[in-house]
Amino acid sequence: MAVLFVEHTAMKEEQSVYDRCGSKKMYLNLAVKTLKKLRDHGRKPSNSKSSSGAGSMKSEDENGSVLYELLKNYLLTEEQLKENNFPRPNPEKNGHAILSGVLRNTVYDGKCLLDCNKIQFQSVVHRTVIYISIKLYITSLLNFQLFFLAVPGGMEKRYSCCDRAVGSDGCQIAKLHVHDGKKKKLEGFMKTLIKSPPVDGNYGVYALDCETCYTTHGLELIRVAVVNAKLQVVYDTFVKPDGKIVDYDKRLSGVTENDLKNTTTSLRGVQAILLNLFSADTILIGHSLEDGLFALKLIHDRVVDTSVVFPHRQGLPHKRQLTSLVADYLRKIRQDDVCGHNSREDAIACMELMLWKVKEDNKRRKW
């Protein structure tokens, strides 16, 4: 962030010189003098006052303010928040949310092996998320994309979750059917609060990531991690869900039964801490953060979403995976498939991506 602050200051100085000049010769003379002044300022020995804690804090505050202002360029609009299915306040019901976006394309798949005479039954399906509707019969609505792949002799339709041909055996096996419960869990939402403006105008910048698992109530929060702009973890906790856990979905969540064994933290407890840490003007960064905010039951307006900043070439509902973005832009390889996601690592990755993006765009910006 110190680099961003220096670049920001230098560009402002250059713009000031340019605005005051009426000719190229005058611009060059003033530019040389300004450059000399900046260099001399950088060489000044620090006295006891400037090297004190107060002096260091001022520098950090200035850097944080610059980053906060620069990140405003990437905030989602209200239209984008709705389009990406972020929870928005329900004007007719206090404490309730509404979802305005279009759910990801869903299709039916009949490959469920059911034995309704047993309490537990096996489901062998293609899925990323499974929805269930219980009436007279049990059916499953599966959330995955179908795409066409060029093969010898023509085009073949395949599942996006496993790249197998349509009609093949399922790629996921679960003991029980599960559902996300989004349509029924629109109550109990809290909106981040408006707070007194800080002196430097920096309301804070944080990246967060959540992990969920399937319970009898649907998808519920089981872990949340928050990091600041220095990539320091300021909050990380496992969370005890309200419903009985049906599937930890460890391949995605990275959370095991042992992780939650002695956990007593509730969703309400997490909300209380985050509402104290954040304000309505805090900038929150995340990847497909609509899912995290829904799990947290938080409504927040100032969001920077890396899935939108770095969009999929085919547009919505397609979104690039965080691991893909990290590999392409940060040149880092992650091993999510081995031990599942890690909330800390995902939050840090989102912050790093936006620090990289701000720095790169700042190089090309004309002041």
Short mmCIF file of C-alpha atoms in Angstrom, two decimals:
data_model
loop_
_atom_site.label_atom_id
_atom_site.label_comp_id
_atom_site.label_asym_id
_atom_site.label_seq_id
_atom_site.Cartn_x
_atom_site.Cartn_y
_atom_site.Cartn_z
CA MET A 1 0.00 0.00 0.00
CA ALA A 2 2.94 2.31 0.56
CA VAL A 3 3.73 1.95 -3.15
CA LEU A 4 0.18 2.97 -4.03
CA PHE A 5 0.46 6.02 -1.81
CA VAL A 6 3.76 7.09 -3.40
CA GLU A 7 2.40 6.61 -6.92
CA HIS A 8 -0.76 8.49 -6.05
CA THR A 9 1.24 11.42 -4.58
CA ALA A 10 3.65 11.56 -7.52
CA MET A 11 0.84 11.61 -10.06
CA LYS A 12 -0.96 14.38 -8.19
CA GLU A 13 2.24 16.44 -8.15
CA GLU A 14 2.76 15.90 -11.88
CA GLN A 15 -0.83 16.89 -12.66
CA SER A 16 -0.37 20.04 -10.56
CA VAL A 17 2.78 20.94 -12.53
CA TYR A 18 1.04 20.32 -15.84
CA ASP A 19 -1.94 22.51 -14.92
CA ARG A 20 0.34 25.44 -14.04
CA CYS A 21 2.41 25.34 -17.25
CA GLY A 22 1.76 27.16 -20.49
CA SER A 23 4.62 25.65 -22.51
CA LYS A 24 6.69 22.50 -22.79
CA LYS A 25 9.85 24.30 -21.62
CA MET A 26 8.12 25.65 -18.48
CA TYR A 27 6.69 22.18 -17.78
CA LEU A 28 10.14 20.57 -17.96
CA ASN A 29 11.69 23.17 -15.62
CA LEU A 30 8.93 22.83 -13.02
CA ALA A 31 8.92 19.04 -13.33
CA VAL A 32 12.67 18.88 -12.60
CA LYS A 33 12.27 21.14 -9.54
CA THR A 34 9.33 19.11 -8.24
CA LEU A 35 11.20 15.83 -8.73
CA LYS A 36 14.20 17.24 -6.84
CA LYS A 37 11.91 18.34 -4.01
CA LEU A 38 10.34 14.88 -3.74
CA ARG A 39 13.75 13.19 -3.72
CA ASP A 40 15.12 15.56 -1.08
CA HIS A 41 12.03 14.90 1.03
CA GLY A 42 12.65 11.16 0.78
CA ARG A 43 16.29 11.55 1.89
CA LYS A 44 15.47 13.62 4.99
CA PRO A 45 16.66 11.90 8.16
CA SER A 46 13.78 11.11 10.44
CA ASN A 47 13.88 12.95 13.75
CA SER A 48 12.56 11.55 16.99
CA LYS A 49 9.05 12.89 16.40
CA SER A 50 8.58 11.51 12.91
CA SER A 51 9.89 8.09 13.92
CA SER A 52 7.48 7.87 16.81
CA GLY A 53 4.37 5.72 16.81
CA ALA A 54 2.20 8.73 15.94
CA GLY A 55 4.24 9.41 12.83
CA SER A 56 4.02 5.80 11.70
CA MET A 57 0.30 5.74 12.33
CA LYS A 58 -0.20 8.81 10.17
CA SER A 59 1.53 7.12 7.25
CA GLU A 60 -0.62 3.99 7.62
CA ASP A 61 -3.78 6.09 7.83
CA GLU A 62 -2.84 7.97 4.67
CA ASN A 63 -2.16 4.72 2.80
CA GLY A 64 -5.46 3.25 3.97
CA SER A 65 -7.37 6.35 2.86
CA VAL A 66 -5.80 6.22 -0.61
CA LEU A 67 -6.69 2.54 -1.03
CA TYR A 68 -10.24 3.18 0.19
CA GLU A 69 -10.70 5.94 -2.39
CA LEU A 70 -9.20 3.90 -5.23
CA LEU A 71 -11.40 0.87 -4.46
CA LYS A 72 -14.52 3.00 -4.92
CA ASN A 73 -13.97 2.59 -8.67
CA TYR A 74 -14.82 -1.12 -8.38
CA LEU A 75 -17.90 -0.98 -6.14
CA LEU A 76 -20.93 -2.86 -7.42
CA THR A 77 -23.89 -0.72 -8.39
CA GLU A 78 -27.35 -1.46 -7.01
CA GLU A 79 -28.22 -3.02 -10.35
CA GLN A 80 -25.15 -5.28 -10.18
CA LEU A 81 -25.94 -6.29 -6.60
CA LYS A 82 -29.40 -7.41 -7.70
CA GLU A 83 -28.15 -9.01 -10.91
CA ASN A 84 -25.64 -11.11 -8.95
CA ASN A 85 -28.29 -12.15 -6.43
CA PHE A 86 -26.96 -10.32 -3.38
CA PRO A 87 -29.47 -10.20 -0.52
CA ARG A 88 -31.25 -6.85 -0.61
CA PRO A 89 -33.56 -5.38 2.06
CA ASN A 90 -37.23 -6.26 1.78
CA PRO A 91 -39.11 -2.93 1.96
CA GLU A 92 -42.26 -4.67 3.17
CA LYS A 93 -40.77 -6.89 5.90
CA ASN A 94 -38.26 -5.60 8.42
CA GLY A 95 -35.36 -8.01 8.91
CA HIS A 96 -36.17 -9.88 5.71
CA ALA A 97 -34.19 -10.02 2.47
CA ILE A 98 -35.17 -10.42 -1.16
CA LEU A 99 -33.23 -12.07 -3.98
CA SER A 100 -33.66 -10.39 -7.34
CA GLY A 101 -31.06 -12.15 -9.49
CA VAL A 102 -31.60 -15.09 -11.77
CA LEU A 103 -30.51 -18.38 -10.22
CA ARG A 104 -27.84 -20.27 -12.11
CA ASN A 105 -29.17 -22.45 -14.90
CA THR A 106 -30.72 -25.59 -13.45
CA VAL A 107 -31.70 -28.83 -15.14
CA TYR A 108 -33.27 -32.08 -14.04
CA ASP A 109 -31.39 -35.35 -13.78
CA GLY A 110 -33.20 -38.56 -12.98
CA LYS A 111 -30.19 -40.56 -11.78
CA CYS A 112 -31.21 -40.67 -8.12
CA LEU A 113 -31.16 -44.11 -6.52
CA LEU A 114 -33.94 -43.89 -3.95
CA ASP A 115 -35.33 -46.40 -1.48
CA CYS A 116 -38.13 -44.59 0.29
CA ASN A 117 -38.54 -47.45 2.80
CA LYS A 118 -35.19 -46.57 4.33
CA ILE A 119 -34.42 -43.57 6.51
CA GLN A 120 -31.20 -43.01 4.60
CA PHE A 121 -30.91 -43.35 0.86
CA GLN A 122 -28.14 -42.86 -1.62
CA SER A 123 -28.08 -40.18 -4.29
CA VAL A 124 -25.72 -40.63 -7.22
CA VAL A 125 -25.93 -37.51 -9.34
CA HIS A 126 -24.15 -34.77 -11.21
CA ARG A 127 -24.24 -31.74 -8.99
CA THR A 128 -22.67 -28.68 -7.53
CA VAL A 129 -25.75 -27.93 -5.46
CA ILE A 130 -28.80 -30.15 -5.02
CA TYR A 131 -32.31 -28.84 -4.36
CA ILE A 132 -35.11 -31.10 -3.15
CA SER A 133 -38.88 -30.77 -3.44
CA ILE A 134 -40.91 -33.24 -1.38
CA LYS A 135 -44.55 -33.78 -2.35
CA LEU A 136 -45.89 -37.21 -3.31
CA TYR A 137 -42.62 -38.08 -4.99
CA ILE A 138 -39.05 -37.05 -4.38
CA THR A 139 -37.33 -35.20 -7.21
CA SER A 140 -34.02 -33.43 -7.42
CA LEU A 141 -33.30 -30.16 -9.19
CA LEU A 142 -29.59 -30.04 -9.91
CA ASN A 143 -27.45 -26.96 -10.36
CA PHE A 144 -24.89 -27.42 -13.12
CA GLN A 145 -24.26 -26.17 -16.63
CA LEU A 146 -24.48 -28.14 -19.85
CA PHE A 147 -22.03 -27.27 -22.59
CA PHE A 148 -21.12 -28.52 -26.05
CA LEU A 149 -17.67 -29.91 -26.82
CA ALA A 150 -16.28 -30.49 -30.30
CA VAL A 151 -15.49 -34.20 -30.74
CA PRO A 152 -14.70 -36.32 -33.79
CA GLY A 153 -17.91 -36.55 -35.78
CA GLY A 154 -19.67 -33.51 -34.30
CA MET A 155 -20.62 -31.87 -30.99
CA GLU A 156 -21.19 -33.63 -27.67
CA LYS A 157 -23.20 -32.26 -24.74
CA ARG A 158 -21.41 -32.53 -21.39
CA TYR A 159 -21.85 -31.74 -17.70
CA SER A 160 -19.80 -28.77 -16.46
CA CYS A 161 -19.23 -30.27 -13.00
CA CYS A 162 -17.16 -33.22 -14.20
CA ASP A 163 -16.79 -32.84 -17.98
CA ARG A 164 -18.59 -36.15 -18.55
CA ALA A 165 -21.05 -36.78 -21.38
CA VAL A 166 -24.75 -36.26 -20.67
CA GLY A 167 -26.31 -39.57 -19.64
CA SER A 168 -23.20 -40.80 -17.83
CA ASP A 169 -23.18 -41.98 -14.21
CA GLY A 170 -23.19 -39.25 -11.60
CA CYS A 171 -19.93 -37.79 -10.33
CA GLN A 172 -21.05 -37.15 -6.73
CA ILE A 173 -22.36 -39.63 -4.17
CA ALA A 174 -24.19 -38.63 -0.99
CA LYS A 175 -26.12 -40.58 1.63
CA LEU A 176 -28.93 -38.03 1.80
CA HIS A 177 -30.58 -35.51 -0.44
CA VAL A 178 -29.68 -31.93 0.39
CA HIS A 179 -31.00 -28.47 -0.45
CA ASP A 180 -29.74 -24.91 -0.09
CA GLY A 181 -32.91 -23.54 1.51
CA LYS A 182 -32.48 -20.07 0.02
CA LYS A 183 -36.12 -19.62 -0.92
CA LYS A 184 -37.24 -20.27 2.66
CA LYS A 185 -34.43 -18.56 4.64
CA LEU A 186 -35.10 -14.91 3.90
CA GLU A 187 -35.70 -13.80 7.50
CA GLY A 188 -33.27 -12.85 10.29
CA PHE A 189 -31.15 -10.51 8.15
CA MET A 190 -29.20 -7.58 9.62
CA LYS A 191 -28.10 -4.48 7.72
CA THR A 192 -24.70 -2.93 8.42
CA LEU A 193 -25.05 0.30 10.38
CA ILE A 194 -24.27 3.90 9.48
CA LYS A 195 -21.54 5.18 11.81
CA SER A 196 -19.80 8.50 12.44
CA PRO A 197 -17.35 9.33 9.63
CA PRO A 198 -13.65 8.85 10.52
CA VAL A 199 -11.35 11.86 10.33
CA ASP A 200 -9.43 10.49 7.34
CA GLY A 201 -12.55 9.30 5.51
CA ASN A 202 -11.39 5.68 5.61
CA TYR A 203 -14.27 3.49 6.80
CA GLY A 204 -12.15 0.37 6.44
CA VAL A 205 -11.40 -2.21 3.76
CA TYR A 206 -11.79 -5.92 4.50
CA ALA A 207 -11.93 -9.15 2.54
CA LEU A 208 -14.03 -12.00 3.84
CA ASP A 209 -14.85 -15.57 2.93
CA CYS A 210 -17.36 -18.04 4.30
CA GLU A 211 -17.73 -21.81 4.28
CA THR A 212 -21.08 -23.58 4.50
CA CYS A 213 -22.38 -27.11 4.84
CA TYR A 214 -25.71 -28.84 4.27
CA THR A 215 -28.00 -29.15 7.29
CA THR A 216 -31.65 -29.99 7.81
CA HIS A 217 -32.28 -26.24 7.35
CA GLY A 218 -30.35 -26.05 4.08
CA LEU A 219 -26.93 -24.47 3.55
CA GLU A 220 -25.67 -22.92 6.82
CA LEU A 221 -22.56 -21.02 7.84
CA ILE A 222 -19.82 -23.07 9.51
CA ARG A 223 -16.77 -20.81 9.14
CA VAL A 224 -15.99 -17.17 8.40
CA ALA A 225 -12.65 -15.38 8.04
CA VAL A 226 -11.95 -11.65 7.66
CA VAL A 227 -8.63 -10.06 6.67
CA ASN A 228 -7.59 -6.41 6.44
CA ALA A 229 -5.71 -4.60 3.67
CA LYS A 230 -2.37 -5.69 5.20
CA LEU A 231 -3.44 -9.33 4.69
CA GLN A 232 -3.71 -9.78 8.45
CA VAL A 233 -6.49 -12.02 9.78
CA VAL A 234 -8.71 -9.94 12.07
CA TYR A 235 -11.42 -12.55 12.62
CA ASP A 236 -11.63 -16.29 11.97
CA THR A 237 -14.04 -18.65 13.64
CA PHE A 238 -15.94 -21.87 13.15
CA VAL A 239 -19.70 -21.53 13.59
CA LYS A 240 -22.24 -23.97 14.99
CA PRO A 241 -25.21 -24.24 12.59
CA ASP A 242 -28.80 -24.28 13.84
CA GLY A 243 -29.82 -27.41 11.95
CA LYS A 244 -28.46 -30.94 12.15
CA ILE A 245 -25.57 -31.41 9.73
CA VAL A 246 -26.39 -33.70 6.82
CA ASP A 247 -23.28 -33.26 4.66
CA TYR A 248 -20.09 -31.35 5.51
CA ASP A 249 -19.27 -31.18 1.79
CA LYS A 250 -15.61 -31.28 2.82
CA ARG A 251 -14.42 -31.30 -0.79
CA LEU A 252 -15.63 -27.71 -1.04
CA SER A 253 -15.77 -26.40 2.53
CA GLY A 254 -12.56 -27.93 3.88
CA VAL A 255 -14.35 -28.25 7.24
CA THR A 256 -14.64 -31.57 9.07
CA GLU A 257 -16.75 -32.90 11.93
CA ASN A 258 -13.74 -32.60 14.22
CA ASP A 259 -13.41 -28.87 13.42
CA LEU A 260 -16.90 -28.20 14.78
CA LYS A 261 -16.72 -30.62 17.71
CA ASN A 262 -16.34 -28.00 20.46
CA THR A 263 -17.71 -24.99 18.58
CA THR A 264 -20.30 -22.92 20.43
CA THR A 265 -20.22 -19.72 18.33
CA SER A 266 -23.63 -19.00 16.83
CA LEU A 267 -24.61 -17.06 13.72
CA ARG A 268 -26.01 -14.29 15.94
CA GLY A 269 -22.67 -14.05 17.74
CA VAL A 270 -20.85 -13.70 14.42
CA GLN A 271 -23.30 -11.03 13.27
CA ALA A 272 -22.73 -9.01 16.45
CA ILE A 273 -18.95 -9.03 15.98
CA LEU A 274 -19.08 -8.14 12.28
CA LEU A 275 -21.62 -5.36 12.79
CA ASN A 276 -19.22 -3.86 15.32
CA LEU A 277 -16.23 -4.27 12.97
CA PHE A 278 -17.96 -3.01 9.81
CA SER A 279 -20.03 0.06 9.07
CA ALA A 280 -22.42 0.69 6.19
CA ASP A 281 -19.56 2.48 4.38
CA THR A 282 -16.91 -0.21 4.89
CA ILE A 283 -15.74 -1.74 1.61
CA LEU A 284 -16.07 -5.53 1.68
CA ILE A 285 -14.15 -7.63 -0.85
CA GLY A 286 -14.89 -11.23 -1.75
CA HIS A 287 -15.41 -13.76 -4.54
CA SER A 288 -19.08 -14.39 -5.33
CA LEU A 289 -19.69 -12.64 -2.04
CA GLU A 290 -23.46 -12.94 -2.45
CA ASP A 291 -23.22 -16.48 -1.06
CA GLY A 292 -21.14 -15.37 1.93
CA LEU A 293 -23.43 -12.47 2.83
CA PHE A 294 -26.46 -14.73 2.50
CA ALA A 295 -24.89 -17.28 4.85
CA LEU A 296 -24.02 -14.46 7.29
CA LYS A 297 -27.52 -13.01 6.85
CA LEU A 298 -25.98 -9.59 6.31
CA ILE A 299 -27.16 -6.88 3.92
CA HIS A 300 -24.35 -4.58 2.77
CA ASP A 301 -24.14 -2.05 -0.06
CA ARG A 302 -20.45 -1.33 -0.58
CA VAL A 303 -19.11 -4.49 -2.17
CA VAL A 304 -16.16 -5.24 -4.45
CA ASP A 305 -16.58 -8.70 -5.97
CA THR A 306 -13.62 -10.30 -7.73
CA SER A 307 -15.97 -12.45 -9.83
CA VAL A 308 -17.32 -9.20 -11.32
CA VAL A 309 -14.01 -7.29 -11.49
CA PHE A 310 -12.53 -10.29 -13.34
CA PRO A 311 -15.60 -11.50 -15.28
CA HIS A 312 -16.11 -14.73 -17.18
CA ARG A 313 -15.86 -14.20 -20.93
CA GLN A 314 -19.36 -15.68 -21.40
CA GLY A 315 -20.94 -13.37 -18.84
CA LEU A 316 -23.50 -14.29 -16.19
CA PRO A 317 -24.40 -16.77 -14.86
CA HIS A 318 -20.88 -18.01 -15.59
CA LYS A 319 -18.18 -16.97 -13.11
CA ARG A 320 -14.48 -17.74 -13.02
CA GLN A 321 -13.17 -19.76 -10.09
CA LEU A 322 -10.99 -17.99 -7.55
CA THR A 323 -8.21 -20.53 -8.09
CA SER A 324 -8.19 -19.64 -11.78
CA LEU A 325 -7.90 -15.91 -11.08
CA VAL A 326 -5.10 -16.45 -8.56
CA ALA A 327 -3.18 -18.57 -11.07
CA ASP A 328 -3.66 -16.12 -13.96
CA TYR A 329 -3.03 -12.82 -12.19
CA LEU A 330 -1.00 -13.63 -9.08
CA ARG A 331 0.87 -16.58 -10.61
CA LYS A 332 0.06 -18.80 -7.63
CA ILE A 333 -1.12 -22.40 -7.65
CA ARG A 334 -3.66 -23.47 -5.02
CA GLN A 335 -4.52 -27.04 -3.99
CA ASP A 336 -8.22 -26.68 -3.18
CA ASP A 337 -9.08 -30.07 -4.69
CA VAL A 338 -6.83 -31.83 -2.16
CA CYS A 339 -8.16 -30.57 1.17
CA GLY A 340 -11.01 -28.23 0.25
CA HIS A 341 -11.27 -24.49 0.54
CA ASN A 342 -9.71 -22.47 3.34
CA SER A 343 -11.53 -19.31 4.36
CA ARG A 344 -8.34 -17.51 5.40
CA GLU A 345 -6.56 -18.29 2.15
CA ASP A 346 -9.58 -17.35 0.05
CA ALA A 347 -10.04 -14.01 1.83
CA ILE A 348 -6.33 -13.21 1.48
CA ALA A 349 -6.44 -14.18 -2.20
CA CYS A 350 -9.35 -11.79 -2.83
CA MET A 351 -7.51 -8.93 -1.11
CA GLU A 352 -4.32 -9.68 -3.05
CA LEU A 353 -6.22 -9.71 -6.33
CA MET A 354 -7.72 -6.29 -5.68
CA LEU A 355 -4.40 -4.81 -4.49
CA TRP A 356 -2.89 -6.08 -7.74
CA LYS A 357 -5.80 -4.72 -9.80
CA VAL A 358 -5.67 -1.28 -8.18
CA LYS A 359 -1.92 -1.04 -8.70
CA GLU A 360 -2.14 -2.10 -12.37
CA ASP A 361 -5.03 0.23 -13.18
CA ASN A 362 -3.34 3.05 -11.29
CA LYS A 363 -0.33 2.80 -13.62
CA ARG A 364 -2.53 3.54 -16.63
CA ARG A 365 -4.83 6.11 -15.06
CA LYS A 366 -4.49 9.71 -16.22
CA TRP A 367 -4.61 12.20 -13.37
#
